[in-house]
Amino acid sequence: MSHPTITDRLADPSGARESGRKKIEWARQHMPIMTSIAETFGEERPLEGQTVAMAMHVEAKTAVLTEVIAEAGAEVAITGCNPLSTHDDVSAALDAHDAITSYAEREVDDEAYYAAIEATLDHGPTVTVDDGGDLVMAIHDEYPELIDSILGGCEETTTGVHRLRAMDSDGELRYPMFAVNDTPMKRLFDNVHGTGEASLSNVAMTTNLSFAGKTVVVAGYGYCGKGVAKKAKGQNAHVIVTEVEPRRALEAHMEGYEVCPMAEAAEKGDVFVTTTGNRDVIVGEHFERMADGVVLANAGHFNVEIDLDSLDDLAVARREVRDGVEEFEMEDGRRINVLAEGRLVNLASPVAMGHPVEVMDQSFGVQAVCVREMVENADSYDAGVHEVPDELDREVAEIKLDAEGIGIDALSDEQSAYMNSWQHGT
Ligand code: RBV
């Protein structure tokens, strides 16, 4: 039996479709890059005849990307990339599109989550679009027969690119993948501003607590950590950064943040946000040192940064104290609050809508042109991880500047010649 779509699973699919459609329209209205790309794609139909499988956070902006890919001529099968980030109404609105099948549903268990991923693969994709790498993994593990007909794929996030590079260096990645995450148009905006704003706003909305006067501990000072730290400072918090990389630690120090090991930060923090992409960042010894009432949130792709198993072992009781907030009571009476089950709070908290529309317009603009590139120039890319060609990223930046009415200068011939020469000096 084929896997049920979201429409098959909802009690009121038409009500859901209507609510999802409103969210998509609002997002699209604020996505000038996607609007411009949609116009070109609609005329040129560069994806005619292709089948695109997508595993992404299924909410309004992702829906715009999905529809633009369909408007370019592709058939699309989509599912979620996290059990808590799907908006069922948006998923239903997508599923109503003739060229789109959506299997994404919120709050599914592991079995249903992976079954939905496999359902997208039953469509026989020629292109894959991942956020976190689950499609690529499922194809290599369970559907290797698809690899010959896959032209290539795109990866949205740091964790996914990291996974792909590890796979590639082991010689195991068997089709070409664009590291969309690594482009300037993605990570200087989505990772910094998107993660920064959405993580903090979701912590605030889920708890109804303020950052002002609090100590916020940010684990990891990569692009995401930089954004979280900067925005927390902007909301009058005292910010502590923890790091394992000496240059990043110094960078945080020179930015004016307190830098110390997590064991020390654990004693000082009120709110903790993990952004490392690694596992076991906050563990037993840290829970032991935390103050009563601390709030723990993760903004990394997977729910491995806060060791919830050991927290559960230490706790004498656990209860949901607000929607999206679970309180773990320690033997000595201290309470440790974990948001969104330790899943990425920026997308998985009950009120989450993902990153702001403007930054996703940029990320998904890059995604859209990368899908087109993979289809049009498939022969240029061997199996492995590929940087996105810089001119594609620039093209997306130019569309955005144009939409914002921002003009910039151009190099004169003399300036270009000067920049390319070495025979000059005083
Ligand atoms: N992200 N997607 C959204 N659709 O609202 N918000 C964030 C959305 C992506 C972001 O690009 C990041 O790299 C990834 O989610 C983490 O899974």
Tab-separated table of C-alpha atoms and ligand atoms in Angstrom:
chain	number	residue	atom	x	y	z
A	1	MET	CA	0.000	0.000	0.000
A	2	SER	CA	1.362	3.417	-0.810
A	3	HIS	CA	2.191	5.764	2.032
A	4	PRO	CA	-0.673	8.121	2.974
A	5	THR	CA	-0.242	11.760	2.036
A	6	ILE	CA	-1.049	14.520	4.523
A	7	THR	CA	-4.478	14.890	2.882
A	8	ASP	CA	-5.277	11.256	3.683
A	9	ARG	CA	-4.395	11.805	7.321
A	10	LEU	CA	-6.206	15.027	8.196
A	11	ALA	CA	-9.734	15.199	9.554
A	12	ASP	CA	-10.458	18.503	7.788
A	13	PRO	CA	-8.141	18.755	4.786
A	14	SER	CA	-10.031	21.594	3.126
A	15	GLY	CA	-9.893	23.813	6.238
A	16	ALA	CA	-6.200	23.005	6.572
A	17	ARG	CA	-5.572	23.799	2.904
A	18	GLU	CA	-7.181	27.192	3.277
A	19	SER	CA	-5.143	28.109	6.343
A	20	GLY	CA	-1.932	26.791	4.749
A	21	ARG	CA	-2.609	28.709	1.536
A	22	LYS	CA	-2.891	31.982	3.482
A	23	LYS	CA	0.499	31.385	5.124
A	24	ILE	CA	2.089	30.593	1.751
A	25	GLU	CA	0.633	33.704	0.110
A	26	TRP	CA	1.943	35.905	2.919
A	27	ALA	CA	5.414	34.413	2.622
A	28	ARG	CA	5.468	34.686	-1.159
A	29	GLN	CA	4.426	38.312	-1.007
A	30	HIS	CA	7.615	39.000	0.990
A	31	MET	CA	9.964	36.918	-1.133
A	32	PRO	CA	11.097	39.128	-4.018
A	33	ILE	CA	13.892	36.751	-5.025
A	34	MET	CA	11.554	33.766	-5.289
A	35	THR	CA	9.001	35.919	-7.111
A	36	SER	CA	11.577	36.924	-9.693
A	37	ILE	CA	12.895	33.370	-10.085
A	38	ALA	CA	9.325	32.074	-10.378
A	39	GLU	CA	8.713	34.403	-13.286
A	40	THR	CA	11.762	33.148	-15.178
A	41	PHE	CA	11.131	29.512	-14.275
A	42	GLY	CA	7.476	29.775	-15.271
A	43	GLU	CA	8.458	31.026	-18.740
A	44	GLU	CA	11.461	28.799	-19.351
A	45	ARG	CA	10.305	25.635	-17.542
A	46	PRO	CA	13.899	24.482	-16.879
A	47	LEU	CA	12.795	21.486	-14.786
A	48	GLU	CA	10.354	20.005	-17.293
A	49	GLY	CA	10.358	16.215	-16.987
A	50	GLN	CA	12.306	16.135	-13.708
A	51	THR	CA	11.125	14.583	-10.453
A	52	VAL	CA	12.351	16.355	-7.329
A	53	ALA	CA	12.298	14.744	-3.872
A	54	MET	CA	12.564	17.167	-0.977
A	55	ALA	CA	13.037	16.658	2.778
A	56	MET	CA	12.842	20.064	4.413
A	57	HIS	CA	11.038	21.946	7.173
A	58	VAL	CA	7.575	22.047	5.617
A	59	GLU	CA	6.220	25.488	6.390
A	60	ALA	CA	5.264	28.515	4.322
A	61	LYS	CA	8.627	29.618	2.857
A	62	THR	CA	9.616	26.062	2.003
A	63	ALA	CA	6.223	25.739	0.334
A	64	VAL	CA	7.084	28.692	-1.887
A	65	LEU	CA	10.309	26.954	-2.960
A	66	THR	CA	8.379	23.744	-3.577
A	67	GLU	CA	5.800	25.504	-5.726
A	68	VAL	CA	8.432	27.392	-7.690
A	69	ILE	CA	10.154	24.084	-8.471
A	70	ALA	CA	6.794	22.692	-9.598
A	71	GLU	CA	6.099	25.830	-11.661
A	72	ALA	CA	9.426	25.181	-13.401
A	73	GLY	CA	7.970	21.940	-14.734
A	74	ALA	CA	8.997	19.357	-12.135
A	75	GLU	CA	6.924	16.809	-10.297
A	76	VAL	CA	7.684	17.185	-6.573
A	77	ALA	CA	7.388	14.779	-3.637
A	78	ILE	CA	8.092	16.392	-0.277
A	79	THR	CA	8.326	15.407	3.369
A	80	GLY	CA	9.678	16.953	6.568
A	81	CYS	CA	13.255	16.941	7.840
A	82	ASN	CA	12.291	17.090	11.507
A	83	PRO	CA	9.352	15.444	13.304
A	84	LEU	CA	8.303	18.722	14.942
A	85	SER	CA	8.799	21.394	12.276
A	86	THR	CA	5.999	20.620	9.821
A	87	HIS	CA	2.957	22.870	9.597
A	88	ASP	CA	0.224	20.407	8.649
A	89	ASP	CA	-1.914	23.122	7.063
A	90	VAL	CA	0.909	24.173	4.754
A	91	SER	CA	1.626	20.543	3.972
A	92	ALA	CA	-2.052	20.078	3.023
A	93	ALA	CA	-2.044	23.181	0.812
A	94	LEU	CA	1.014	21.820	-1.013
A	95	ASP	CA	-0.544	18.402	-1.434
A	96	ALA	CA	-3.486	20.018	-3.223
A	97	HIS	CA	-1.158	21.166	-6.033
A	98	ASP	CA	-1.401	18.915	-9.096
A	99	ALA	CA	2.342	18.460	-9.425
A	100	ILE	CA	3.122	18.118	-5.697
A	101	THR	CA	2.641	15.249	-3.254
A	102	SER	CA	3.265	16.038	0.409
A	103	TYR	CA	3.863	13.365	3.023
A	104	ALA	CA	4.957	15.830	5.720
A	105	GLU	CA	3.134	15.650	9.033
A	106	ARG	CA	3.924	17.113	12.449
A	107	GLU	CA	4.606	14.961	15.515
A	108	VAL	CA	5.234	11.685	13.750
A	109	ASP	CA	7.268	8.910	15.362
A	110	ASP	CA	10.570	7.715	13.909
A	111	GLU	CA	8.952	4.956	11.912
A	112	ALA	CA	6.440	7.247	10.208
A	113	TYR	CA	9.141	9.883	9.682
A	114	TYR	CA	11.397	7.499	7.749
A	115	ALA	CA	8.457	5.874	5.947
A	116	ALA	CA	7.548	9.332	4.616
A	117	ILE	CA	11.128	9.840	3.403
A	118	GLU	CA	10.938	6.531	1.570
A	119	ALA	CA	7.561	7.494	0.123
A	120	THR	CA	9.176	10.494	-1.611
A	121	LEU	CA	11.799	8.136	-3.060
A	122	ASP	CA	9.110	5.890	-4.502
A	123	HIS	CA	8.451	8.746	-6.920
A	124	GLY	CA	11.850	8.019	-8.517
A	125	PRO	CA	13.563	11.397	-8.062
A	126	THR	CA	16.095	12.756	-10.531
A	127	VAL	CA	17.047	15.585	-8.133
A	128	THR	CA	17.043	15.664	-4.320
A	129	VAL	CA	16.808	18.664	-2.018
A	130	ASP	CA	17.792	17.933	1.561
A	131	ASP	CA	18.010	19.792	4.856
A	132	GLY	CA	20.186	17.585	7.030
A	133	GLY	CA	20.972	14.838	4.540
A	134	ASP	CA	18.272	12.275	5.299
A	135	LEU	CA	17.300	11.775	1.638
A	136	VAL	CA	20.871	11.211	0.536
A	137	MET	CA	21.383	8.706	3.357
A	138	ALA	CA	18.149	6.848	2.610
A	139	ILE	CA	19.023	6.662	-1.088
A	140	HIS	CA	22.518	5.298	-0.438
A	141	ASP	CA	21.293	2.836	2.210
A	142	GLU	CA	17.908	1.704	0.945
A	143	TYR	CA	17.448	2.841	-2.665
A	144	PRO	CA	20.884	2.580	-4.349
A	145	GLU	CA	19.169	1.619	-7.605
A	146	LEU	CA	17.995	5.244	-7.902
A	147	ILE	CA	21.538	6.617	-8.020
A	148	ASP	CA	22.091	6.066	-11.757
A	149	SER	CA	19.112	8.209	-12.685
A	150	ILE	CA	19.761	10.967	-10.126
A	151	LEU	CA	21.403	14.018	-11.683
A	152	GLY	CA	22.342	15.535	-8.344
A	153	GLY	CA	21.070	17.309	-5.295
A	154	CYS	CA	21.308	20.281	-2.961
A	155	GLU	CA	21.933	20.460	0.775
A	156	GLU	CA	20.552	23.302	2.855
A	157	THR	CA	22.255	23.140	6.233
A	158	THR	CA	25.663	23.020	7.944
A	159	THR	CA	25.033	19.625	9.537
A	160	GLY	CA	23.991	18.118	6.202
A	161	VAL	CA	27.038	19.499	4.391
A	162	HIS	CA	29.246	18.202	7.190
A	163	ARG	CA	27.698	14.767	6.839
A	164	LEU	CA	28.121	14.831	3.056
A	165	ARG	CA	31.767	15.867	3.277
A	166	ALA	CA	32.474	13.013	5.699
A	167	MET	CA	30.721	10.643	3.310
A	168	ASP	CA	32.623	12.087	0.352
A	169	SER	CA	36.011	11.784	2.018
A	170	ASP	CA	35.241	8.118	2.699
A	171	GLY	CA	34.491	7.762	-1.037
A	172	GLU	CA	30.872	6.870	-0.263
A	173	LEU	CA	28.952	9.763	-1.830
A	174	ARG	CA	27.772	8.494	-5.184
A	175	TYR	CA	26.148	11.526	-6.783
A	176	PRO	CA	26.898	15.256	-6.969
A	177	MET	CA	25.608	17.537	-4.217
A	178	PHE	CA	25.736	21.323	-3.951
A	179	ALA	CA	26.703	22.727	-0.547
A	180	VAL	CA	24.037	25.438	-0.617
A	181	ASN	CA	24.692	26.169	3.059
A	182	ASP	CA	28.226	27.323	2.324
A	183	THR	CA	27.307	30.189	-0.005
A	184	PRO	CA	27.602	33.759	1.278
A	185	MET	CA	23.943	34.398	0.414
A	186	LYS	CA	22.927	31.561	2.720
A	187	ARG	CA	25.167	31.399	5.681
A	188	LEU	CA	25.925	35.079	6.241
A	189	PHE	CA	22.197	35.716	6.536
A	190	ASP	CA	20.135	32.616	7.290
A	191	ASN	CA	22.652	31.133	9.751
A	192	VAL	CA	23.568	34.406	11.453
A	193	HIS	CA	20.381	36.481	11.422
A	194	GLY	CA	17.873	33.693	10.852
A	195	THR	CA	19.105	31.364	13.571
A	196	GLY	CA	19.867	34.296	15.863
A	197	GLU	CA	16.443	35.870	15.620
A	198	ALA	CA	14.312	32.739	15.363
A	199	SER	CA	16.044	30.882	18.211
A	200	LEU	CA	15.673	33.792	20.589
A	201	SER	CA	12.151	34.701	19.561
A	202	ASN	CA	11.053	31.105	20.023
A	203	VAL	CA	12.698	30.865	23.441
A	204	ALA	CA	10.933	34.092	24.386
A	205	MET	CA	7.527	33.132	22.997
A	206	THR	CA	7.631	29.597	24.372
A	207	THR	CA	8.555	30.727	27.890
A	208	ASN	CA	7.160	34.292	27.942
A	209	LEU	CA	10.412	35.269	29.702
A	210	SER	CA	12.734	38.188	28.946
A	211	PHE	CA	16.426	38.155	28.046
A	212	ALA	CA	17.094	41.503	29.675
A	213	GLY	CA	19.384	41.153	32.663
A	214	LYS	CA	19.822	37.408	32.116
A	215	THR	CA	22.957	35.451	31.371
A	216	VAL	CA	22.634	33.660	28.049
A	217	VAL	CA	25.132	30.890	27.338
A	218	VAL	CA	25.742	30.256	23.645
A	219	ALA	CA	27.506	26.985	22.895
A	220	GLY	CA	29.482	27.240	19.676
A	221	TYR	CA	30.651	30.402	17.930
A	222	GLY	CA	30.146	29.427	14.305
A	223	TYR	CA	27.831	31.404	12.028
A	224	CYS	CA	24.745	30.382	14.035
A	225	GLY	CA	26.347	30.988	17.427
A	226	LYS	CA	27.533	34.418	16.295
A	227	GLY	CA	23.976	35.324	15.404
A	228	VAL	CA	22.500	34.064	18.666
A	229	ALA	CA	25.180	35.827	20.744
A	230	LYS	CA	24.812	39.129	18.883
A	231	LYS	CA	21.021	39.187	19.115
A	232	ALA	CA	21.038	38.143	22.785
A	233	LYS	CA	23.443	40.987	23.539
A	234	GLY	CA	21.097	43.266	21.603
A	235	GLN	CA	18.315	42.241	23.982
A	236	ASN	CA	20.371	43.293	27.015
A	237	ALA	CA	21.570	39.877	28.091
A	238	HIS	CA	25.017	39.136	29.449
A	239	VAL	CA	26.401	36.629	26.935
A	240	ILE	CA	28.797	33.783	27.631
A	241	VAL	CA	30.251	31.835	24.713
A	242	THR	CA	31.692	28.330	24.995
A	243	GLU	CA	33.988	26.997	22.272
A	244	VAL	CA	36.460	24.237	21.462
A	245	GLU	CA	38.235	26.102	18.641
A	246	PRO	CA	40.871	28.578	19.886
A	247	ARG	CA	40.450	31.180	17.106
A	248	ARG	CA	36.704	31.252	17.455
A	249	ALA	CA	37.047	31.556	21.222
A	250	LEU	CA	39.336	34.555	20.743
A	251	GLU	CA	36.954	36.064	18.228
A	252	ALA	CA	34.145	35.835	20.785
A	253	HIS	CA	36.414	37.313	23.452
A	254	MET	CA	37.340	40.266	21.218
A	255	GLU	CA	33.672	40.787	20.470
A	256	GLY	CA	33.231	41.446	24.182
A	257	TYR	CA	31.632	38.185	25.278
A	258	GLU	CA	32.683	36.224	28.308
A	259	VAL	CA	34.319	32.973	27.184
A	260	CYS	CA	34.682	29.956	29.463
A	261	PRO	CA	34.267	26.168	29.485
A	262	MET	CA	30.735	24.798	29.712
A	263	ALA	CA	31.443	23.467	33.219
A	264	GLU	CA	31.832	27.073	34.407
A	265	ALA	CA	29.116	28.520	32.202
A	266	ALA	CA	26.697	25.908	33.570
A	267	GLU	CA	26.882	27.595	36.973
A	268	LYS	CA	26.322	31.092	35.594
A	269	GLY	CA	23.713	30.744	32.875
A	270	ASP	CA	19.973	31.410	32.979
A	271	VAL	CA	19.307	30.458	29.354
A	272	PHE	CA	21.422	28.040	27.272
A	273	VAL	CA	21.332	27.810	23.489
A	274	THR	CA	23.422	25.138	21.743
A	275	THR	CA	24.529	25.787	18.158
A	276	THR	CA	27.511	23.460	17.722
A	277	GLY	CA	26.230	20.741	15.374
A	278	ASN	CA	27.954	18.266	17.700
A	279	ARG	CA	26.660	15.873	20.338
A	280	ASP	CA	26.931	15.912	24.141
A	281	VAL	CA	27.507	19.629	24.545
A	282	ILE	CA	25.449	19.899	27.743
A	283	VAL	CA	25.739	16.679	29.772
A	284	GLY	CA	25.355	15.257	33.283
A	285	GLU	CA	28.157	17.184	35.005
A	286	HIS	CA	26.630	20.407	33.653
A	287	PHE	CA	23.070	19.650	34.774
A	288	GLU	CA	24.512	19.022	38.247
A	289	ARG	CA	25.839	22.582	38.406
A	290	MET	CA	22.906	24.502	36.975
A	291	ALA	CA	20.727	26.892	38.958
A	292	ASP	CA	17.048	26.296	39.646
A	293	GLY	CA	14.807	27.347	36.747
A	294	VAL	CA	17.335	27.419	33.897
A	295	VAL	CA	16.043	27.193	30.336
A	296	LEU	CA	17.805	24.910	27.839
A	297	ALA	CA	17.268	25.156	24.095
A	298	ASN	CA	19.029	23.693	21.088
A	299	ALA	CA	19.365	25.405	17.725
A	300	GLY	CA	21.521	22.737	16.026
A	301	HIS	CA	19.965	20.540	13.351
A	302	PHE	CA	19.787	17.327	15.417
A	303	ASN	CA	18.572	16.787	18.984
A	304	VAL	CA	21.913	15.460	20.234
A	305	GLU	CA	23.468	18.560	21.778
A	306	ILE	CA	21.663	18.345	25.122
A	307	ASP	CA	22.033	14.886	26.671
A	308	LEU	CA	18.397	14.297	27.551
A	309	ASP	CA	18.979	10.663	28.532
A	310	SER	CA	21.323	11.650	31.311
A	311	LEU	CA	19.017	14.493	32.340
A	312	ASP	CA	16.225	11.963	32.553
A	313	ASP	CA	18.441	9.679	34.676
A	314	LEU	CA	19.216	12.526	37.066
A	315	ALA	CA	15.612	13.698	37.328
A	316	VAL	CA	13.183	12.465	39.956
A	317	ALA	CA	10.225	13.797	37.982
A	318	ARG	CA	9.484	15.357	34.606
A	319	ARG	CA	6.384	17.199	33.501
A	320	GLU	CA	5.178	19.528	30.781
A	321	VAL	CA	4.861	22.935	32.433
A	322	ARG	CA	3.908	24.909	29.325
A	323	ASP	CA	3.304	23.967	25.736
A	324	GLY	CA	6.808	23.177	24.475
A	325	VAL	CA	8.488	23.355	27.901
A	326	GLU	CA	9.376	20.243	29.852
A	327	GLU	CA	10.556	20.596	33.431
A	328	PHE	CA	13.028	18.053	34.845
A	329	GLU	CA	13.034	18.071	38.633
A	330	MET	CA	16.342	17.176	40.259
A	331	GLU	CA	16.694	15.326	43.548
A	332	ASP	CA	17.638	18.554	45.369
A	333	GLY	CA	14.522	20.292	44.048
A	334	ARG	CA	16.184	22.296	41.241
A	335	ARG	CA	14.156	22.514	38.051
A	336	ILE	CA	15.722	22.374	34.595
A	337	ASN	CA	13.478	23.363	31.692
A	338	VAL	CA	14.024	21.922	28.240
A	339	LEU	CA	12.347	23.495	25.225
A	340	ALA	CA	10.948	21.598	22.207
A	341	GLU	CA	12.296	18.230	23.390
A	342	GLY	CA	15.825	19.443	22.646
A	343	ARG	CA	14.990	19.703	18.950
A	344	LEU	CA	15.920	22.854	17.075
A	345	VAL	CA	13.890	25.465	18.924
A	346	ASN	CA	13.862	27.864	15.974
A	347	LEU	CA	11.666	25.414	14.047
A	348	ALA	CA	10.336	22.830	16.481
A	349	SER	CA	8.806	24.829	19.315
A	350	PRO	CA	4.996	24.760	19.197
A	351	VAL	CA	4.869	28.409	18.084
A	352	ALA	CA	7.788	28.173	15.650
A	353	MET	CA	7.545	29.450	12.111
A	354	GLY	CA	11.193	28.925	11.180
A	355	HIS	CA	13.528	31.697	10.147
A	356	PRO	CA	12.232	35.054	8.936
A	357	VAL	CA	10.906	35.251	5.393
A	358	GLU	CA	13.619	37.589	4.093
A	359	VAL	CA	16.518	35.262	4.892
A	360	MET	CA	14.713	32.180	3.611
A	361	ASP	CA	14.043	34.059	0.375
A	362	GLN	CA	17.809	34.225	-0.035
A	363	SER	CA	18.517	30.610	0.952
A	364	PHE	CA	15.753	29.266	-1.222
A	365	GLY	CA	16.710	31.561	-4.086
A	366	VAL	CA	20.097	29.831	-4.038
A	367	GLN	CA	18.356	26.437	-3.773
A	368	ALA	CA	16.193	27.164	-6.812
A	369	VAL	CA	19.051	28.247	-9.055
A	370	CYS	CA	21.135	25.288	-7.845
A	371	VAL	CA	18.404	22.812	-8.787
A	372	ARG	CA	18.282	24.423	-12.236
A	373	GLU	CA	22.089	24.266	-12.513
A	374	MET	CA	22.157	20.583	-11.549
A	375	VAL	CA	19.605	19.818	-14.253
A	376	GLU	CA	21.067	22.000	-16.995
A	377	ASN	CA	24.740	21.212	-16.428
A	378	ALA	CA	24.604	17.776	-14.830
A	379	ASP	CA	27.572	16.602	-16.913
A	380	SER	CA	29.846	19.167	-15.280
A	381	TYR	CA	29.461	17.657	-11.814
A	382	ASP	CA	30.969	14.355	-10.661
A	383	ALA	CA	29.833	12.467	-7.589
A	384	GLY	CA	30.856	14.405	-4.482
A	385	VAL	CA	30.275	17.710	-2.694
A	386	HIS	CA	30.462	20.823	-4.885
A	387	GLU	CA	30.709	24.478	-3.994
A	388	VAL	CA	27.891	26.475	-5.567
A	389	PRO	CA	29.302	28.414	-8.566
A	390	ASP	CA	29.917	31.947	-7.327
A	391	GLU	CA	28.071	33.570	-10.236
A	392	LEU	CA	24.846	31.833	-9.166
A	393	ASP	CA	25.155	33.247	-5.661
A	394	ARG	CA	25.893	36.689	-7.082
A	395	GLU	CA	22.868	36.422	-9.347
A	396	VAL	CA	20.652	35.885	-6.289
A	397	ALA	CA	22.295	38.821	-4.473
A	398	GLU	CA	21.716	41.060	-7.477
A	399	ILE	CA	18.024	40.163	-7.640
A	400	LYS	CA	17.698	41.040	-3.943
A	401	LEU	CA	19.532	44.368	-4.270
A	402	ASP	CA	17.354	45.207	-7.221
A	403	ALA	CA	14.182	44.373	-5.299
A	404	GLU	CA	15.354	46.498	-2.375
A	405	GLY	CA	16.143	49.391	-4.714
A	406	ILE	CA	19.769	49.389	-3.547
A	407	GLY	CA	22.341	50.505	-6.095
A	408	ILE	CA	26.025	49.628	-5.928
A	409	ASP	CA	29.113	50.748	-7.825
A	410	ALA	CA	30.847	48.866	-10.627
A	411	LEU	CA	34.597	48.606	-11.111
A	412	SER	CA	35.990	50.701	-13.942
A	413	ASP	CA	38.237	48.945	-16.490
A	414	GLU	CA	41.219	50.646	-14.872
A	415	GLN	CA	40.196	49.379	-11.433
A	416	SER	CA	39.724	45.812	-12.692
A	417	ALA	CA	43.124	45.929	-14.377
A	418	TYR	CA	44.674	47.297	-11.166
A	419	MET	CA	43.139	44.552	-9.050
A	420	ASN	CA	44.501	41.913	-11.387
A	421	SER	CA	48.003	43.308	-11.659
A	422	TRP	CA	51.028	42.941	-9.404
A	423	GLN	CA	53.319	45.429	-11.103
A	424	HIS	CA	52.302	48.426	-9.065
A	425	GLY	CA	53.415	50.185	-5.928
A	426	THR	CA	54.536	53.644	-4.991
B	1	RBV	N1	15.411	26.734	7.966
B	1	RBV	N2	14.290	26.607	7.292
B	1	RBV	C1	13.431	27.441	7.828
B	1	RBV	N3	11.697	26.958	6.293
B	1	RBV	O1	11.326	28.359	7.949
B	1	RBV	N4	13.973	28.063	8.850
B	1	RBV	C2	15.226	27.619	8.934
B	1	RBV	C3	12.072	27.622	7.360
B	1	RBV	C4	16.599	25.962	7.629
B	1	RBV	C5	17.862	26.784	7.715
B	1	RBV	O2	18.281	27.089	6.410
B	1	RBV	C6	18.851	25.872	8.433
B	1	RBV	O3	20.048	25.728	7.715
B	1	RBV	C7	18.098	24.586	8.579
B	1	RBV	O4	16.740	24.947	8.578
B	1	RBV	C8	18.378	23.742	9.799
B	1	RBV	O5	17.691	22.544	9.711
